Tab-separated table of C-alpha atoms in Angstrom:
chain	number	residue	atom	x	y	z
A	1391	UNK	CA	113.208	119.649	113.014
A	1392	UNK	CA	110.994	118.014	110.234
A	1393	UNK	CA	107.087	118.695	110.183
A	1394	UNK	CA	106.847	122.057	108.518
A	1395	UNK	CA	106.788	125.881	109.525
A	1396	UNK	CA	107.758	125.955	113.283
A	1397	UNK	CA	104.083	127.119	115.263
A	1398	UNK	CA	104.082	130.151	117.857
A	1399	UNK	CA	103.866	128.606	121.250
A	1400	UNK	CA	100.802	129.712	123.380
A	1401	UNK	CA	100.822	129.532	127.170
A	1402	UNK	CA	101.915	125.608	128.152
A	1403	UNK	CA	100.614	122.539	129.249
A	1404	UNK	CA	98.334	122.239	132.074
A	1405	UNK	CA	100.145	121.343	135.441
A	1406	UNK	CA	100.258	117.867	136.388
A	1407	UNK	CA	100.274	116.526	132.671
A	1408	UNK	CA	101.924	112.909	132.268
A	1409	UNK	CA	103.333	111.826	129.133
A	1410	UNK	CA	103.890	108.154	129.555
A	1411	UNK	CA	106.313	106.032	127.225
A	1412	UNK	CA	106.068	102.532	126.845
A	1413	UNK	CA	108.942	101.829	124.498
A	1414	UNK	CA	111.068	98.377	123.318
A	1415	UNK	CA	114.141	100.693	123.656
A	1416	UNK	CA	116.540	100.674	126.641
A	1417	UNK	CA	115.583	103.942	128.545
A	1418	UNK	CA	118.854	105.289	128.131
A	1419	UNK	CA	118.893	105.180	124.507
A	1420	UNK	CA	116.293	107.659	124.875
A	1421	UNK	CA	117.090	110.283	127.587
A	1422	UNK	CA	118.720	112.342	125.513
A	1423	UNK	CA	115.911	113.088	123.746
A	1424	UNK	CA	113.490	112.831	126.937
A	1425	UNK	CA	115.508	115.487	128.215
A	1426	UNK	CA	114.890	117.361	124.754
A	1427	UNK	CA	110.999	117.415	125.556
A	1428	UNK	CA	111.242	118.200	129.353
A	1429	UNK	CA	113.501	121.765	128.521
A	1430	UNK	CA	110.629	122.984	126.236
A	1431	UNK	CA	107.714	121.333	128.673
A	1432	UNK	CA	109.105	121.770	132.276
A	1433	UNK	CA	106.015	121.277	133.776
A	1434	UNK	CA	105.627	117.772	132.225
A	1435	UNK	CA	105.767	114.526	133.936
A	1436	UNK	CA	106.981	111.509	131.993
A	1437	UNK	CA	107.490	108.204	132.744
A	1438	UNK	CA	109.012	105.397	130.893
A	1439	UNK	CA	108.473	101.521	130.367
A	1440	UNK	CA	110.116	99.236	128.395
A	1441	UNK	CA	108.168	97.122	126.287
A	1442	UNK	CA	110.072	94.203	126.521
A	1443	UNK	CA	107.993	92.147	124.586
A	1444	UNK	CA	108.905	93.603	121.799
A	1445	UNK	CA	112.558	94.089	122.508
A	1446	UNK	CA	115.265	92.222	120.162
A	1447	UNK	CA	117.541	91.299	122.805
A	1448	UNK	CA	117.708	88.613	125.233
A	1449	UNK	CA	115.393	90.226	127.853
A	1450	UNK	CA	112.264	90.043	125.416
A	1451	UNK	CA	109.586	89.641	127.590
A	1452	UNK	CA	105.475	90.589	128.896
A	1453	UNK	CA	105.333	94.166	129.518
A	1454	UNK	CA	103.658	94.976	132.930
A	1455	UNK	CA	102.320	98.731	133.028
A	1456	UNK	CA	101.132	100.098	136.041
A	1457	UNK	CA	97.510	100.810	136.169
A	1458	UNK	CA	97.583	104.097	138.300
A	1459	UNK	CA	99.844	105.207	135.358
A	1460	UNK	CA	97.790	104.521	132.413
A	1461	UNK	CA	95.134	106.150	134.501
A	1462	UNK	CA	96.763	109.027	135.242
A	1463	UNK	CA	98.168	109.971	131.811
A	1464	UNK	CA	97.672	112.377	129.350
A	1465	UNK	CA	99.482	111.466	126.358
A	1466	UNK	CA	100.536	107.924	125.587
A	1467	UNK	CA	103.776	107.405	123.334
A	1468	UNK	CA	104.078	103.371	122.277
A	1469	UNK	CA	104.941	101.277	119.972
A	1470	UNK	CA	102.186	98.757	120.127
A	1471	UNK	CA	100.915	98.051	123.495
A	1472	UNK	CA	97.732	100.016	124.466
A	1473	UNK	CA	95.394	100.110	127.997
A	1474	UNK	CA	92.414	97.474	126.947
A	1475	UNK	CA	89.805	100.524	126.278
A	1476	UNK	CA	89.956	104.084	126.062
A	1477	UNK	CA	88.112	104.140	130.013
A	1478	UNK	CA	91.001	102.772	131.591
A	1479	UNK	CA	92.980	106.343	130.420
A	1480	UNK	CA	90.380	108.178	130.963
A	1481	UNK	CA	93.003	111.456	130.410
A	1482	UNK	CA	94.253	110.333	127.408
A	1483	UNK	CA	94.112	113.122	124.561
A	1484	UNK	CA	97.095	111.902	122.823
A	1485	UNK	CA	98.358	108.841	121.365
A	1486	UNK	CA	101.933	109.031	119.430
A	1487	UNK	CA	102.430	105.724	117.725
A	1488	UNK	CA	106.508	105.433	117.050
A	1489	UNK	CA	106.063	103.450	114.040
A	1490	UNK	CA	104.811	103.939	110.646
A	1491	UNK	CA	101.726	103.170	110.560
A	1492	UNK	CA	98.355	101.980	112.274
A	1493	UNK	CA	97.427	98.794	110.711
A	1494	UNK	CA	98.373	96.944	113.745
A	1495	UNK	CA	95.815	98.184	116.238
A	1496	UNK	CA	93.016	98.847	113.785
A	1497	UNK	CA	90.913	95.990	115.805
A	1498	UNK	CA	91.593	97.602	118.781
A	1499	UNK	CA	88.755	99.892	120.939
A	1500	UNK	CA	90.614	102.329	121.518
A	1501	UNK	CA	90.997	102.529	117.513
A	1502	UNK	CA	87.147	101.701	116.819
A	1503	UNK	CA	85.373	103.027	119.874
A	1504	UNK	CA	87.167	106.253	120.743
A	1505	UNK	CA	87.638	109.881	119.205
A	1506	UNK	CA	91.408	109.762	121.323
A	1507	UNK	CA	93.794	111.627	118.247
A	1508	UNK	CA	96.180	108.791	117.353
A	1509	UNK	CA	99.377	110.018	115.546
A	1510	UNK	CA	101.948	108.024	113.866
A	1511	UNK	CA	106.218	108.126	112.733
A	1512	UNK	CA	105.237	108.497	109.399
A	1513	UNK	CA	108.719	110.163	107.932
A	1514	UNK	CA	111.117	108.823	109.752
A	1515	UNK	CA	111.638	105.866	107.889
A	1516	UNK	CA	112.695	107.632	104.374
A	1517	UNK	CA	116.376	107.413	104.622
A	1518	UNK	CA	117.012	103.674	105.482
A	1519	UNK	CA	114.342	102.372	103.710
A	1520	UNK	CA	115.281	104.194	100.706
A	1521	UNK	CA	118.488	102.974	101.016
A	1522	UNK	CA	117.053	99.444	100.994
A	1523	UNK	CA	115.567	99.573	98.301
A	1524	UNK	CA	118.406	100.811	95.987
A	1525	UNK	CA	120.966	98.737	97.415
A	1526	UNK	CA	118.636	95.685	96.535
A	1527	UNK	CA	118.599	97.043	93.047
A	1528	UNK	CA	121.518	97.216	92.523
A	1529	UNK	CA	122.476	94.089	93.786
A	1530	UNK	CA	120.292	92.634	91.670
A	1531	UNK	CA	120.959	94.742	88.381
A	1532	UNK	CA	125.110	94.451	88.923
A	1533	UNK	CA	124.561	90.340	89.563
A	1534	UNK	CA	126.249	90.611	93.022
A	1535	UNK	CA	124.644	87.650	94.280
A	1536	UNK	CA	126.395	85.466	91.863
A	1537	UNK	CA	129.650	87.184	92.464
A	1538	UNK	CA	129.241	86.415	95.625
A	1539	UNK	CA	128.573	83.002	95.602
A	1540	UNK	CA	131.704	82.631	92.792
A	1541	UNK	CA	133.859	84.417	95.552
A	1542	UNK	CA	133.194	81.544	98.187
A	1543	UNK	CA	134.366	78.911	95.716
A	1544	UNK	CA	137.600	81.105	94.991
A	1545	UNK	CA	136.584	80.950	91.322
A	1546	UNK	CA	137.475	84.607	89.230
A	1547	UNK	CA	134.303	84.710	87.755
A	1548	UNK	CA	134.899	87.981	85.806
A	1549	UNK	CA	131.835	87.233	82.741
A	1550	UNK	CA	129.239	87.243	85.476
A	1551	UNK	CA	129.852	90.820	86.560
A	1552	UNK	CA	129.860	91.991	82.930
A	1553	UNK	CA	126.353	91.789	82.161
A	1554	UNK	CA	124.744	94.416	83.580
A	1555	UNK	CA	122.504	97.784	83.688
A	1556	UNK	CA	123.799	100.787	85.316
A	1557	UNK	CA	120.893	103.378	86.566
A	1558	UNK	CA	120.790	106.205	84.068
A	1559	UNK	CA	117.577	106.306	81.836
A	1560	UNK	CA	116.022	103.361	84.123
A	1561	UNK	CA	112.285	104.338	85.574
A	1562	UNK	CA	111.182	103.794	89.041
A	1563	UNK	CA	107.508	103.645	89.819
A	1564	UNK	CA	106.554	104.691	93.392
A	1565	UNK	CA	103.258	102.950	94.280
A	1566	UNK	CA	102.531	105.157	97.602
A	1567	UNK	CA	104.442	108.457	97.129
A	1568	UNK	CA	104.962	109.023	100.909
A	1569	UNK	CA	107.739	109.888	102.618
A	1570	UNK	CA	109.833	106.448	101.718
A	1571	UNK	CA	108.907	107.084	97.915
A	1572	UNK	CA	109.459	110.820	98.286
A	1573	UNK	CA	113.310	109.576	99.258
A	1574	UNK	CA	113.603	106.419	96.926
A	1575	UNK	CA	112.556	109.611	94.536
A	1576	UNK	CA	115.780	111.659	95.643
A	1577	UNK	CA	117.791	108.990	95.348
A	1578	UNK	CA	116.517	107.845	92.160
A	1579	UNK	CA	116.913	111.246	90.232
A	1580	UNK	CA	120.451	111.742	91.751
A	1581	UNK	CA	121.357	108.454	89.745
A	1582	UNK	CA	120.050	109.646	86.750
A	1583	UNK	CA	116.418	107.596	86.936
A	1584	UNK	CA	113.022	109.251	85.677
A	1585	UNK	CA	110.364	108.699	88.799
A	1586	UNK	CA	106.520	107.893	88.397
A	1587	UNK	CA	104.553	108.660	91.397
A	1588	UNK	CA	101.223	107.042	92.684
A	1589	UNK	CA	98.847	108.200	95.347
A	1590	UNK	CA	95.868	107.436	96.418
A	1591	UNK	CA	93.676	110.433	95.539
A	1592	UNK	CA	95.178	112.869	92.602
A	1593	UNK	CA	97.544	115.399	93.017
A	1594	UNK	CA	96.570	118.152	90.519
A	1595	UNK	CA	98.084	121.015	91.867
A	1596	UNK	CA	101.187	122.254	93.325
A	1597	UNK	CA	99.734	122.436	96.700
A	1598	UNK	CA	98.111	118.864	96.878
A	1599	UNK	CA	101.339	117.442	95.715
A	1600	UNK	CA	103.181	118.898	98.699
A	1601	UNK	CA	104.241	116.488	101.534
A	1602	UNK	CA	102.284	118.041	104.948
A	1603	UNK	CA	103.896	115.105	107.090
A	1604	UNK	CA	107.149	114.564	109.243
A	1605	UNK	CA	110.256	115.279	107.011
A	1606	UNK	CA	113.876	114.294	108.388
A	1607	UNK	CA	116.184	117.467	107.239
A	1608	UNK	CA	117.745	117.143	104.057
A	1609	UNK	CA	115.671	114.199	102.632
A	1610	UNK	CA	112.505	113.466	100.541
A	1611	UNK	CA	110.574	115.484	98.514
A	1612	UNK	CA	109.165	118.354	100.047
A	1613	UNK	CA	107.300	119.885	97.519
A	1614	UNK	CA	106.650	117.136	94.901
A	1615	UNK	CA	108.749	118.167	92.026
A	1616	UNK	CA	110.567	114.858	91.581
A	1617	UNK	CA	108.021	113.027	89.144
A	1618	UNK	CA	107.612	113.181	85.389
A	1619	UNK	CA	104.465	112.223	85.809
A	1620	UNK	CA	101.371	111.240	88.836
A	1621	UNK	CA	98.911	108.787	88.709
A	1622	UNK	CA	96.385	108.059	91.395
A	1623	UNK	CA	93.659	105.914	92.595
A	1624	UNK	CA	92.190	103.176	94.968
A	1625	UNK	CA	90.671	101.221	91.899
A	1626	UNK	CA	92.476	98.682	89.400
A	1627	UNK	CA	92.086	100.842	86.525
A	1628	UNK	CA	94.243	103.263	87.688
A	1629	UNK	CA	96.783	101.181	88.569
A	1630	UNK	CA	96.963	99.204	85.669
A	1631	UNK	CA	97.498	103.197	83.691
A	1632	UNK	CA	100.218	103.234	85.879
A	1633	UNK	CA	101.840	99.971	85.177
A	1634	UNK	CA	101.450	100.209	81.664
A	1635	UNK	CA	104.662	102.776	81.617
A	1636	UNK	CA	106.867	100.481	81.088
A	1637	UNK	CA	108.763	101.052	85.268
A	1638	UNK	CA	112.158	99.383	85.304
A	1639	UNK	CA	112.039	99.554	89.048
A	1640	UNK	CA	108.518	98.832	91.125
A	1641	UNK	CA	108.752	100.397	94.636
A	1642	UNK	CA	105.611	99.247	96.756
A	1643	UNK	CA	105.101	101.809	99.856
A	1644	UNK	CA	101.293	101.647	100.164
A	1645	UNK	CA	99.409	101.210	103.800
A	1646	UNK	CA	98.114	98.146	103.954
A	1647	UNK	CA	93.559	98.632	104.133
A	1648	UNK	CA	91.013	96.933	102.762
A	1649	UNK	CA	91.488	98.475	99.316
A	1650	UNK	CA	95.133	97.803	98.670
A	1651	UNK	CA	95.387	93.999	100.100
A	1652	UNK	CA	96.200	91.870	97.055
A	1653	UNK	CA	96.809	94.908	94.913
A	1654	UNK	CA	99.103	93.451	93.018
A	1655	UNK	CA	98.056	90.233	91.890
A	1656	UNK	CA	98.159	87.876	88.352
A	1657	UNK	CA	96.837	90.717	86.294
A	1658	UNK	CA	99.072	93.043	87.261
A	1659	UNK	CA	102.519	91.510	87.454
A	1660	UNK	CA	101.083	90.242	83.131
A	1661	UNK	CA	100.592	93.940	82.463
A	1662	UNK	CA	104.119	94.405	84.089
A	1663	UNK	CA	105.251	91.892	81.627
A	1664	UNK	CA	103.565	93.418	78.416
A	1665	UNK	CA	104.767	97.094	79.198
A	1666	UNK	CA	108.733	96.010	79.889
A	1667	UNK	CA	109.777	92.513	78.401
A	1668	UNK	CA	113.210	92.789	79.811
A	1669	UNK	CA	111.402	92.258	83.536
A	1670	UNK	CA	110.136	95.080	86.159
A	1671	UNK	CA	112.127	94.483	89.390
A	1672	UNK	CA	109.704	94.887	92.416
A	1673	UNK	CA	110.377	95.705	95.924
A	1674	UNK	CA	108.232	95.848	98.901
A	1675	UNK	CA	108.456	97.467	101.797
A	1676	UNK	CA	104.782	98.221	102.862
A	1677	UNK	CA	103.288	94.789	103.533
A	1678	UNK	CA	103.037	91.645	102.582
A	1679	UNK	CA	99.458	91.047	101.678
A	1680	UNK	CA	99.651	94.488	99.319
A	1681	UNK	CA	100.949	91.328	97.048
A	1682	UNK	CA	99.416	88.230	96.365
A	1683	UNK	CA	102.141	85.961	97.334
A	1684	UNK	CA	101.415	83.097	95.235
A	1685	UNK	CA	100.781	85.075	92.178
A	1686	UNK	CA	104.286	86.507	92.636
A	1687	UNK	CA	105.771	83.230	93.362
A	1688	UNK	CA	104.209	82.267	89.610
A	1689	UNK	CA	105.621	85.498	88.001
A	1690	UNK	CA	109.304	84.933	89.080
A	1691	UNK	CA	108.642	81.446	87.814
A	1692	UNK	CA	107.527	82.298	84.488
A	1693	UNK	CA	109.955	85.325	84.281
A	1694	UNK	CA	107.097	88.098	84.164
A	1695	UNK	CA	108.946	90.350	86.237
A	1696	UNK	CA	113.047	90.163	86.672
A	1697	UNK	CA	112.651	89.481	90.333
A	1698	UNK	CA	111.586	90.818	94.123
A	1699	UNK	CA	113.554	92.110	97.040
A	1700	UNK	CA	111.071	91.385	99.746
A	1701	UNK	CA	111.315	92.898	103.372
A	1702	UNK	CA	107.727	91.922	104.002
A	1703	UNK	CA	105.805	88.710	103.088
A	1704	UNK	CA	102.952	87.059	103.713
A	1705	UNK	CA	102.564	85.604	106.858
A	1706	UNK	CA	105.722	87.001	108.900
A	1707	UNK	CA	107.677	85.094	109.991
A	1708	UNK	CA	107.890	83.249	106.899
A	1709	UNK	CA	107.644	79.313	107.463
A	1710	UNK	CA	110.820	77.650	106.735
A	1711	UNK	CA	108.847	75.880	104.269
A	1712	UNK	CA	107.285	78.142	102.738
A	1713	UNK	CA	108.028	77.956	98.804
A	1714	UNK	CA	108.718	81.665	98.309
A	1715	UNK	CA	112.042	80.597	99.902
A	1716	UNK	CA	112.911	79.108	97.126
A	1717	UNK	CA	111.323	80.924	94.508
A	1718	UNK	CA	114.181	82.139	91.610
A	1719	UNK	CA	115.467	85.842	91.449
A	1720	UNK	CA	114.224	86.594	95.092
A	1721	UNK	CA	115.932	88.594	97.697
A	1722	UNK	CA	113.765	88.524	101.538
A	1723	UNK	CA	114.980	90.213	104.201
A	1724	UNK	CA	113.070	89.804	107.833
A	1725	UNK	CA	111.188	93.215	107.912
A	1726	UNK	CA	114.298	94.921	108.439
A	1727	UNK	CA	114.391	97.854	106.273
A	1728	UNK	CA	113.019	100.354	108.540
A	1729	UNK	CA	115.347	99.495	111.486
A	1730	UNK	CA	118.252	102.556	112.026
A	1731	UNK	CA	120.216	103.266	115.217
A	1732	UNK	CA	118.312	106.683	115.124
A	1733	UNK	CA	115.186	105.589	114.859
A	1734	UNK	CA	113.821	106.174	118.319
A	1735	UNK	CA	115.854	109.605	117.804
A	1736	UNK	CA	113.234	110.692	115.157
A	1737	UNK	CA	110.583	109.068	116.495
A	1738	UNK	CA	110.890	111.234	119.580
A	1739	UNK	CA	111.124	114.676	117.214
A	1740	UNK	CA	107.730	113.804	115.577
A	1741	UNK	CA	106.347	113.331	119.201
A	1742	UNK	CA	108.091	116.154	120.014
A	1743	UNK	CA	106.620	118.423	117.433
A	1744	UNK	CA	102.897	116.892	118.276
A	1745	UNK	CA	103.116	118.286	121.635
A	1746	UNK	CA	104.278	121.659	120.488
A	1747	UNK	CA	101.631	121.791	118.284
A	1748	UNK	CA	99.103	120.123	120.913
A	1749	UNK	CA	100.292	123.411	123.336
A	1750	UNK	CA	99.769	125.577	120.788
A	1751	UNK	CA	96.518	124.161	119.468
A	1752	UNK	CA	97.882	123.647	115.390
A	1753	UNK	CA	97.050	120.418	113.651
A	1754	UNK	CA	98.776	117.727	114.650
A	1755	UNK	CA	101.574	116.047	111.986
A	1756	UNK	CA	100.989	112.558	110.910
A	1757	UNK	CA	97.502	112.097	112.492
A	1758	UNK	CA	95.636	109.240	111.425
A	1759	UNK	CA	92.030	108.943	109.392
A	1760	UNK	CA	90.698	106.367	110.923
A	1761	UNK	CA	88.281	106.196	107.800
A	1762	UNK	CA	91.103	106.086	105.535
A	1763	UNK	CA	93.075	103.737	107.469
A	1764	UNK	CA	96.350	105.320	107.512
């Protein structure tokens, strides 16, 4: 399992705890790994709800929660919903979030009012979205889009797949070197790409540039060795450092807070112009409003940057009318990119290894700063 060194395990849970899911999944999608948590916790109740108002099938509707069991329980794993204030779960000393970050209940009491330790999936999303983001790359960089459309009009269009850049030598910037950018990193350097990270605070030693959160076997970056080079801040100068290197390939994988909304705006994607003439290629999969949507719409106009594959925008949905639609050099996807048939698989391992840690009193993985945001 991802998370780190595996913790000893101290005594066990108190009798009687409840560990109550209130999921969009079908419950039998997750039993498997329901039974996974009740053989190391025998003594643990759960119960399960589907949340099917956020379900993406044709029984989306209002979730209805018992009260007595949102009373009654101890730790709370969800997606989104939430009892209205932290007094109506009382016993609540544990909230697991299943998705990737926080941003979505910040408003919420429970969030503003209460001390309850809210945890997040940060880390399970790596491999998919990583895989997102390169296949949009090279879609873009190997013209497949006007293949594509040559194919449906049974033209052999062979001089429009001649024109283009294979990986090698190419640089990726990683705005948000979490675990998505610690993957897009892997996958990068396999290729043959030189990687730039960007964090928040700096990374000067080997130990801050280690990744402390929920790893999925095999993938990411574990202990920060991928980039040439690490540049950091919450401020514009030391972003526009960053985007002065002349990146080939922008990957934006920041939380969304009051700091990075609008991020990227007119400035920026003109210094991304002035570092790399032949056009940075941008892809975001944090949030929309990191970018100021009509100040990209004006950069793929006036060919600042060589394009966007977008699997956020700004509002969601995006209005039929809206005129990113139609904006040139743009790929959008419906906020898809994190969606994997074993997602709610790894979502259960990181609650998994909270409540191991939780029973043996260790720091929980992926807990949120509600100062920091994320």
């Amino acid at each position: 399992m991802g998370g780190g060194q595996e913790l000893p395990q101290r005594g066990g849970q108190s009798q009687g705890d409840l560990l109550l899911c209130v999921l969009p999944w079908p419950h039998e999608e997750c039993e498997k790994s329901i039974a996974l948590i009740k053989d190391d916790f025998p003594n643990l109740e759960v119960k399960f709800i589907r949340d099917t108002s956020k379900a993406k099938d044709h029984e989306r509707g209002p979730v209805d929660v018992p009260k007595d069991l949102y009373k009654r329980a101890n730790i709370l794993a969800t997606l989104a919903w939430l009892p209205s204030t932290a007094s109506a779960s009382p016993k609540v000393e544990l909230i697991q979030f299943f998705s990737a970050g926080s941003n979505h209940i910040q408003r919420h009491p429970i969030y503003t009012d209460s001390k309850i330790p809210l945890t997040t999936a940060s880390g399970i999303h790596g491999p998919q979205i990583a895989e997102w983001v390169i296949m949009m790359d090279l879609v873009h960089g190997h013209k497949y889009v006007e293949m594509y459309e040559s194919q449906k009009r049974k033209e052999w269009a062979q001089a429009k797949g001649m024109d283009v850049t294979d990986c090698v030598g190419r640089r990726v910037g990683v705005l948000g070197y979490g675990s998505i950018g610690r993957q897009v990193a892997r996958v990068a350097k396999a290729m043959g790409m030189d990687v730039l990270a960007y964090t928040a605070s700096p990374r000067p030693t080997p130990e801050s540039k280690r990744d402390n959160g929920f790893i999925v076997p095999g993938t990411g970056d574990p202990d920060g060795s991928l980039p040439s080079a690490w540049y950091s801040g919450l401020h514009k100068e030391g972003l526009h450092e960053f985007l002065k290197q002349k990146i080939d390939l922008l990957v934006i994988a920041v939380p969304l807070t009051k700091e990075t909304t609008h991020f990227l705006s007119t400035a920026e994607f003109e210094l991304m112009h002035e570092s790399n003439s032949k056009g940075t290629y941008v892809a975001n999969i944090s949030r929309g409003q990191v970018i100021d949507q009509g100040a990209l719409i004006k950069a793929l106009e006036a060919k600042q940057i060589s394009g966007a594959a977008l699997d956020v925008t700004d509002p969601e949905p995006l209005p039929s009318d809206d005129p990113l639609w139609d904006a040139p050099n743009v790929l959008i996807t419906p906020h898809v990119s994190g969606s994997s048939k074993a997602y709610s698989q790894r979502a259960f391992q990181v609650l998994h290894e909270n409540l191991r840690r939780r029973r043996a009193g260790g720091k929980l993985v992926n807990e949120v700063d509600r100062k920091k945001g994320y």
